């Protein structure tokens, strides 16, 4: 078996996937119930792998959400993937009271197997003519009940799941609409699974309190040290290598709870030792105990993560420029100061998130106009944080603001490792200050004052 099939982060499930009793059992139980399911946690912590482990491909359809995705886009995709063809007809109406209005009338053509009205659709495939009977049904694509009735008509045997990946990229309005629609789907017996990058419970309940006790939430965090040791043990047996206790302990410490960092460092250590596949033959297992090799592996990963994280942090900081000409508060350049504060924090300060009031105080300490940094300004900036990252194509996002706890949290699990091993002054020196009166040289903690 090749090294990349055993250790590392991959689109395909690696051989060192381990089941964790609390997490896997929670999902297994939720799948047997009737509630909607939410799988949440930081990025690269195993949400998708967990779902794929327990729900086979023929029992699910998936929509990958983006910042411009609407609820209608999601429903259209689900219907299309289930074999429903949607025909759109533009209609207009005029009255003396209102001007001409144009609306879309939708007709669904679904596979038809019984008696009644139907149309025959001819298709040519592989040189032969195939006739497929479809039933035409008018419906409202924006109405959850209409969509649910169509999905029911194409529902096959067994339980089927409609999966929403990257739910966190949707706008607040779309998330709120889906939170209400989920209640309708739950009553109709349709199952949905939502995967989101956030770290607190009850995210959707904040949008619709009626979902309380109607959804099953499955957090993929935290990862514990025994979990990491099991990954090492499984991979070691497959590759026929042995990681010394000192090397393993250092990797676990550096990871700060990120399974992605553990996997990547294990892979890097093997690469540094020249191991690209399982040791074969009568050779004894290779012992990996060189701390210098591990340090080199850490430096390699810091450099790799830096390429993405610095660019992402710069994009967030540059969000200040886009608003400065339209809002009085834009001249505060708060996204830049958010980045500065986060980069200069330790893991212990970041792991539970930074409360909005604390963040405001930290920004005021180094801001040129501290008295102008009001609570409403900071709250507004944090509320726009998800949209800012999505618009800048920061995938996955680095930060998330939880309006319930009023905390901004790191949600890219590799960012802890990067911040812990980088020089914050060097990072900020690479991020131009958006204020032309300060200049690019003001990136450091002291100069930005």
Coordinates of C-alpha atoms in Angstrom, one line a residue:
X1 CA 0.0 0.0 0.0
X2 CA 1.2 3.5 -0.9
X3 CA 2.0 6.0 1.8
X4 CA -0.7 8.4 0.5
X5 CA -3.3 5.7 1.0
X6 CA -2.3 5.3 4.6
X7 CA -1.5 8.8 6.0
X8 CA -2.3 12.3 5.0
X9 CA -5.4 14.3 4.0
X10 CA -7.1 12.9 0.9
X11 CA -10.4 13.2 -1.0
X12 CA -10.6 9.4 -0.7
X13 CA -10.8 7.8 2.7
X14 CA -7.4 6.8 3.9
X15 CA -6.7 3.4 5.5
X16 CA -6.2 4.9 8.9
X17 CA -9.8 6.1 9.3
X18 CA -10.8 5.1 12.8
X19 CA -14.2 4.9 14.3
X20 CA -14.7 6.8 17.5
X21 CA -17.4 5.4 19.7
X22 CA -19.0 8.6 20.7
X23 CA -19.0 10.2 17.2
X24 CA -19.8 7.2 15.0
X25 CA -22.4 5.8 17.4
X26 CA -24.1 9.2 17.5
X27 CA -24.4 9.3 13.8
X28 CA -25.5 5.7 13.5
X29 CA -28.3 6.3 16.0
X30 CA -29.3 9.5 14.3
X31 CA -29.5 7.8 10.9
X32 CA -32.1 5.3 12.4
X33 CA -34.3 8.1 13.7
X34 CA -36.5 10.5 11.8
X35 CA -34.8 13.7 12.8
X36 CA -32.7 15.9 10.5
X37 CA -29.0 15.5 11.0
X38 CA -26.3 18.2 11.4
X39 CA -22.6 17.2 11.4
X40 CA -20.5 20.1 12.4
X41 CA -16.9 21.0 13.4
X42 CA -13.8 22.7 12.2
X43 CA -12.6 22.0 8.6
X44 CA -10.5 18.9 7.9
X45 CA -11.8 17.2 11.1
X46 CA -13.6 14.3 9.3
X47 CA -17.2 15.4 8.7
X48 CA -17.4 14.2 5.1
X49 CA -15.4 11.0 5.9
X50 CA -17.8 10.2 8.8
X51 CA -20.8 10.6 6.5
X52 CA -19.4 8.5 3.7
X53 CA -18.5 5.8 6.2
X54 CA -22.1 5.3 7.3
X55 CA -24.2 6.4 4.3
X56 CA -23.4 4.6 1.0
X57 CA -23.5 6.6 -2.3
X58 CA -26.7 5.0 -3.6
X59 CA -28.5 6.3 -0.5
X60 CA -27.6 10.0 -0.8
X61 CA -27.5 12.9 -3.1
X62 CA -25.3 15.9 -2.4
X63 CA -25.4 19.6 -3.1
X64 CA -22.2 21.7 -2.5
X65 CA -23.3 25.1 -1.3
X66 CA -21.7 28.4 -2.2
X67 CA -22.1 32.1 -1.2
X68 CA -24.5 32.7 -4.1
X69 CA -26.5 29.5 -3.7
X70 CA -30.2 30.0 -3.1
X71 CA -32.7 27.6 -1.6
X72 CA -34.3 27.2 -5.1
X73 CA -30.8 26.3 -6.5
X74 CA -30.5 23.6 -3.9
X75 CA -34.0 22.2 -4.5
X76 CA -33.5 22.3 -8.3
X77 CA -30.2 20.3 -7.9
X78 CA -31.8 17.7 -5.7
X79 CA -34.7 17.2 -8.1
X80 CA -32.4 17.0 -11.1
X81 CA -30.2 14.4 -9.4
X82 CA -33.3 12.4 -8.7
X83 CA -34.3 12.3 -12.3
X84 CA -36.9 15.2 -12.3
X85 CA -36.8 17.5 -15.2
X86 CA -37.9 21.1 -14.5
X87 CA -39.4 23.2 -17.3
X88 CA -39.6 26.9 -16.7
X89 CA -42.2 29.1 -18.4
X90 CA -42.1 32.9 -18.0
X91 CA -45.5 34.5 -17.5
X92 CA -46.5 38.2 -17.3
X93 CA -49.5 39.9 -15.8
X94 CA -50.7 43.5 -16.1
X95 CA -53.4 45.4 -14.1
X96 CA -54.4 49.0 -13.6
X97 CA -53.0 49.1 -10.1
X98 CA -49.6 47.6 -10.8
X99 CA -47.3 47.5 -13.8
X100 CA -46.3 44.5 -15.7
X101 CA -44.8 41.7 -13.6
X102 CA -43.0 38.7 -14.7
X103 CA -42.8 35.4 -12.8
X104 CA -41.6 31.9 -13.4
X105 CA -44.0 29.0 -13.6
X106 CA -42.4 25.6 -13.0
X107 CA -43.5 22.3 -14.3
X108 CA -41.8 19.1 -13.2
X109 CA -41.6 16.1 -15.5
X110 CA -41.1 13.0 -13.3
X111 CA -40.8 9.3 -14.3
X112 CA -44.3 7.8 -14.7
X113 CA -45.1 4.2 -14.0
X114 CA -48.9 4.1 -13.6
X115 CA -52.1 5.1 -15.4
X116 CA -53.1 8.6 -16.1
X117 CA -52.0 11.7 -17.9
X118 CA -48.4 11.5 -19.1
X119 CA -46.2 12.6 -22.0
X120 CA -43.8 10.5 -23.9
X121 CA -40.3 11.8 -24.2
X122 CA -38.1 10.3 -27.0
X123 CA -34.4 10.1 -26.5
X124 CA -31.8 8.6 -28.8
X125 CA -29.1 6.7 -26.9
X126 CA -26.4 4.4 -28.4
X127 CA -28.2 4.5 -31.8
X128 CA -31.5 3.3 -30.5
X129 CA -34.7 5.1 -29.7
X130 CA -35.9 5.0 -26.1
X131 CA -39.4 6.1 -25.1
X132 CA -39.7 7.4 -21.5
X133 CA -43.1 8.3 -20.1
X134 CA -43.1 11.3 -17.8
X135 CA -45.9 12.9 -15.8
X136 CA -46.1 16.7 -15.8
X137 CA -46.8 18.4 -12.4
X138 CA -46.9 22.2 -11.8
X139 CA -45.2 23.3 -8.6
X140 CA -43.6 26.2 -6.8
X141 CA -39.9 25.8 -6.5
X142 CA -39.8 28.2 -3.6
X143 CA -42.3 26.2 -1.6
X144 CA -40.9 23.4 0.6
X145 CA -44.0 21.4 0.6
X146 CA -44.2 21.3 -3.2
X147 CA -40.6 20.3 -3.4
X148 CA -41.1 17.6 -0.8
X149 CA -44.1 16.2 -2.6
X150 CA -42.0 15.8 -5.8
X151 CA -39.1 14.2 -3.9
X152 CA -41.6 11.7 -2.4
X153 CA -42.8 10.7 -5.8
X154 CA -39.3 9.7 -6.9
X155 CA -38.3 8.2 -3.6
X156 CA -37.0 4.6 -3.9
X157 CA -36.9 1.8 -1.4
X158 CA -35.1 2.4 1.9
X159 CA -34.2 5.7 3.6
X160 CA -32.7 8.3 1.3
X161 CA -30.6 11.3 2.5
X162 CA -30.3 14.8 1.0
X163 CA -26.9 16.1 1.9
X164 CA -25.9 19.8 2.1
X165 CA -22.2 20.3 2.1
X166 CA -20.6 23.6 3.1
X167 CA -23.8 24.9 4.6
X168 CA -21.8 27.7 6.3
X169 CA -21.2 29.4 2.9
X170 CA -24.9 30.2 2.5
X171 CA -26.1 33.7 3.3
X172 CA -27.9 34.2 6.6
X173 CA -31.2 34.7 4.7
X174 CA -30.8 31.4 2.9
X175 CA -29.8 29.5 6.1
X176 CA -32.8 31.0 7.9
X177 CA -35.1 29.9 5.0
X178 CA -33.7 26.4 5.0
X179 CA -34.0 26.2 8.8
X180 CA -37.8 26.7 8.4
X181 CA -38.0 24.4 5.4
X182 CA -36.3 21.6 7.3
X183 CA -39.2 21.6 9.7
X184 CA -41.6 21.0 6.8
X185 CA -39.4 18.3 5.3
X186 CA -39.2 16.6 8.7
X187 CA -43.0 16.5 8.9
X188 CA -43.1 14.9 5.5
X189 CA -40.6 12.2 6.4
X190 CA -37.8 13.5 4.1
X191 CA -34.3 13.2 5.6
X192 CA -31.6 15.9 5.3
X193 CA -28.0 15.9 6.4
X194 CA -26.2 19.2 6.9
X195 CA -22.4 19.6 7.1
X196 CA -21.1 22.9 8.4
X197 CA -17.9 24.4 9.5
X198 CA -18.8 25.8 13.0
X199 CA -18.0 24.7 16.5
X200 CA -21.1 25.3 18.6
X201 CA -24.4 23.5 19.0
X202 CA -27.8 24.9 18.0
X203 CA -26.7 27.0 15.1
X204 CA -29.9 26.3 13.1
X205 CA -32.1 26.5 16.2
X206 CA -31.1 30.1 16.4
X207 CA -32.9 30.6 13.1
X208 CA -35.9 28.5 13.9
X209 CA -36.6 27.5 17.5
X210 CA -39.2 25.0 16.3
X211 CA -36.2 22.8 15.3
X212 CA -35.4 22.1 18.9
X213 CA -35.6 18.4 19.5
X214 CA -36.2 17.8 15.8
X215 CA -32.6 17.7 14.7
X216 CA -29.8 15.4 15.8
X217 CA -26.4 17.2 16.1
X218 CA -23.2 15.2 15.7
X219 CA -20.0 17.1 16.5
X220 CA -16.8 15.6 15.1
X221 CA -14.6 17.3 17.7
X222 CA -12.8 17.0 20.0
X223 CA -10.1 14.5 18.9
X224 CA -8.4 12.9 21.9
X225 CA -4.8 11.7 22.3
X226 CA -5.9 8.0 22.3
X227 CA -7.6 8.6 19.0
X228 CA -4.4 9.9 17.5
X229 CA -2.5 6.9 18.9
X230 CA -4.9 4.5 17.3
X231 CA -4.2 6.2 13.9
X232 CA -0.5 5.8 14.5
X233 CA -1.0 2.1 15.5
X234 CA -3.1 1.3 12.4
X235 CA -0.8 3.1 10.0
X236 CA 2.3 1.6 11.5
X237 CA 1.0 -1.9 11.1
X238 CA 0.1 -1.3 7.5
X239 CA 3.4 0.3 6.5
X240 CA 5.5 -1.8 8.9
X241 CA 7.1 1.2 10.6
X242 CA 7.4 2.2 14.3
X243 CA 7.1 5.7 15.5
X244 CA 9.0 6.4 18.7
X245 CA 6.9 7.6 21.7
X246 CA 8.9 10.9 21.6
X247 CA 8.1 11.5 17.9
X248 CA 4.4 10.6 18.3
X249 CA 4.0 12.8 21.4
X250 CA 5.5 15.8 19.7
X251 CA 3.2 15.3 16.7
X252 CA 0.2 15.2 18.9
X253 CA 1.3 18.3 20.8
X254 CA 1.9 20.3 17.6
X255 CA -1.5 19.3 16.1
X256 CA -3.6 21.1 18.8
X257 CA -6.4 18.6 18.3
X258 CA -6.4 18.6 14.5
X259 CA -6.5 15.2 12.9
X260 CA -5.5 16.7 9.6
X261 CA -2.2 18.0 11.1
X262 CA -1.5 14.6 12.7
X263 CA -2.1 12.8 9.4
X264 CA 0.1 15.3 7.4
X265 CA 3.0 15.2 9.9
X266 CA 2.9 11.4 10.0
X267 CA 3.1 11.4 6.2
X268 CA 5.9 14.0 6.2
X269 CA 8.0 12.0 8.7
X270 CA 7.7 8.9 6.6
X271 CA 8.7 10.9 3.5
X272 CA 11.7 12.3 5.3
X273 CA 12.7 8.7 6.2
X274 CA 12.4 7.6 2.5
X275 CA 9.2 5.5 3.1
X276 CA 6.8 5.8 0.2
X277 CA 5.0 2.5 0.6
X278 CA 4.7 -0.5 3.0
X279 CA 7.9 -2.2 3.9
X280 CA 7.9 -5.6 2.4
X281 CA 9.7 -8.9 2.7
X282 CA 11.6 -10.1 5.7
X283 CA 12.9 -6.7 6.6
X284 CA 12.3 -5.6 10.2
X285 CA 10.0 -2.6 10.8
X286 CA 11.6 0.8 10.3
X287 CA 11.9 2.8 13.5
X288 CA 11.1 6.5 13.1
X289 CA 12.7 8.2 16.1
X290 CA 14.7 11.1 14.6
X291 CA 13.4 14.3 16.2
X292 CA 15.5 16.3 13.7
X293 CA 13.5 14.7 10.8
X294 CA 10.3 15.6 12.6
X295 CA 11.4 19.2 13.0
X296 CA 12.1 19.3 9.3
X297 CA 8.7 17.9 8.6
X298 CA 7.1 20.6 10.8
X299 CA 9.0 23.3 9.0
X300 CA 7.8 21.8 5.6
X301 CA 4.2 21.9 6.7
X302 CA 4.4 25.4 8.1
X303 CA 5.8 26.6 4.8
X304 CA 3.0 24.8 2.9
X305 CA 0.3 26.2 5.1
X306 CA 1.8 29.6 5.0
X307 CA 1.3 29.8 1.3
X308 CA -2.5 29.5 1.8
X309 CA -3.0 31.1 5.2
X310 CA -1.1 34.3 4.6
X311 CA -2.9 34.8 1.3
X312 CA -6.2 34.2 3.0
X313 CA -5.4 36.5 5.9
X314 CA -4.4 39.2 3.4
X315 CA -7.7 38.8 1.6
X316 CA -9.6 39.2 4.9
X317 CA -7.5 42.3 5.9
X318 CA -8.1 43.8 2.4
X319 CA -11.9 43.6 3.1
X320 CA -11.4 47.0 4.8
X321 CA -10.7 48.7 1.5
X322 CA -14.0 47.6 -0.1
X323 CA -16.2 49.4 2.4
X324 CA -14.2 52.5 3.2
X325 CA -15.8 54.8 0.7
X326 CA -19.4 53.8 1.5
X327 CA -19.5 53.7 5.3
X328 CA -18.3 56.0 8.0
X329 CA -17.0 53.0 10.0
X330 CA -15.0 51.7 7.0
X331 CA -12.1 54.0 7.8
X332 CA -11.6 51.9 11.0
X333 CA -10.2 49.1 8.8
X334 CA -11.6 46.5 11.3
X335 CA -11.0 43.4 9.2
X336 CA -7.3 44.2 9.1
X337 CA -7.2 44.7 12.9
X338 CA -9.1 41.4 13.4
X339 CA -6.3 39.6 11.5
X340 CA -3.6 41.4 13.5
X341 CA -5.3 40.4 16.8
X342 CA -5.8 36.8 15.8
X343 CA -2.3 36.2 14.5
X344 CA -0.7 37.5 17.7
X345 CA -2.7 35.2 20.0
X346 CA -1.6 31.9 21.4
X347 CA -3.4 28.6 21.0
X348 CA -4.7 28.8 24.5
X349 CA -6.2 32.2 23.8
X350 CA -7.8 31.0 20.5
X351 CA -9.0 27.5 21.3
X352 CA -12.3 28.6 22.9
X353 CA -12.8 31.7 20.7
X354 CA -12.4 35.3 21.5
X355 CA -15.4 37.1 23.0
X356 CA -16.6 40.2 21.0
X357 CA -15.9 42.5 23.9
X358 CA -12.4 41.2 24.4
X359 CA -11.8 41.5 20.7
X360 CA -12.9 45.1 20.7
X361 CA -10.5 45.9 23.6
X362 CA -7.6 44.2 21.8
X363 CA -8.3 46.2 18.7
X364 CA -8.6 49.5 20.6
X365 CA -5.2 48.9 22.3
X366 CA -3.4 49.3 18.9
X367 CA -5.9 51.3 16.9
X368 CA -5.1 54.9 15.8
X369 CA -8.6 56.0 16.9
X370 CA -9.6 53.7 19.7
X371 CA -12.5 55.8 20.8
X372 CA -14.1 55.3 17.4
X373 CA -14.1 51.5 17.6
X374 CA -17.6 51.0 19.0
X375 CA -19.3 47.8 19.9
X376 CA -21.8 48.1 17.0
X377 CA -18.8 48.5 14.5
X378 CA -17.2 45.3 15.7
X379 CA -20.4 43.4 15.7
X380 CA -21.2 44.6 12.2
X381 CA -17.8 43.5 11.0
X382 CA -18.1 40.1 12.6
X383 CA -21.5 39.6 11.1
X384 CA -20.1 40.1 7.6
X385 CA -17.1 37.9 8.2
X386 CA -18.6 34.8 6.6
X387 CA -19.6 36.7 3.5
X388 CA -16.3 38.4 3.3
X389 CA -14.4 35.1 3.4
X390 CA -16.8 33.5 0.9
X391 CA -16.5 36.4 -1.5
X392 CA -12.7 36.2 -1.3
X393 CA -12.8 32.5 -2.2
X394 CA -11.3 31.5 1.2
X395 CA -12.1 27.8 1.2
X396 CA -12.4 26.5 3.9
X397 CA -13.0 29.7 6.0
X398 CA -10.5 30.6 8.7
X399 CA -12.9 32.2 11.2
X400 CA -16.5 32.0 12.2
X401 CA -18.6 34.3 14.4
X402 CA -21.2 32.7 16.6
X403 CA -23.9 35.3 17.3
X404 CA -25.2 33.1 20.2
X405 CA -22.1 33.2 22.3
X406 CA -20.7 36.4 20.6
X407 CA -17.4 34.7 20.0
X408 CA -15.2 34.6 16.9
X409 CA -13.5 31.2 16.6
X410 CA -10.9 29.6 14.4
X411 CA -12.6 27.0 12.2
X412 CA -9.7 25.9 10.0
X413 CA -8.1 23.3 12.2
X414 CA -4.7 23.8 10.5
X415 CA -4.5 27.5 11.4
X416 CA -3.7 26.7 15.1
X417 CA -0.6 24.8 13.9
X418 CA 0.4 27.6 11.6
X419 CA -0.1 30.4 14.1
X420 CA 1.8 28.4 16.8
X421 CA 4.8 28.0 14.5
X422 CA 5.0 31.3 12.6
X423 CA 6.5 34.6 13.4
X424 CA 3.5 37.0 13.7
X425 CA 5.5 40.0 12.9
X426 CA 6.7 38.4 9.7
X427 CA 3.2 37.4 8.8
X428 CA 1.8 40.9 9.4
X429 CA 4.8 42.4 7.4
X430 CA 3.5 40.6 4.4
X431 CA -0.1 42.0 4.8
X432 CA -0.4 45.6 3.5
X433 CA -2.2 48.0 5.8
X434 CA -5.3 49.2 4.0
X435 CA -5.0 52.7 5.5
X436 CA -2.9 54.8 3.0
X437 CA -1.9 57.1 5.8
X438 CA -0.2 54.3 7.6
X439 CA 1.4 52.5 4.7
X440 CA 2.6 49.0 4.1
X441 CA 5.4 49.2 6.7
X442 CA 2.8 49.3 9.5
X443 CA 2.1 45.6 9.5
X444 CA 3.8 44.8 12.8
X445 CA 2.1 44.8 16.2
X446 CA 3.8 48.0 17.3
X447 CA 3.8 49.9 14.0
X448 CA 0.1 49.3 13.5
X449 CA -0.7 51.5 16.4

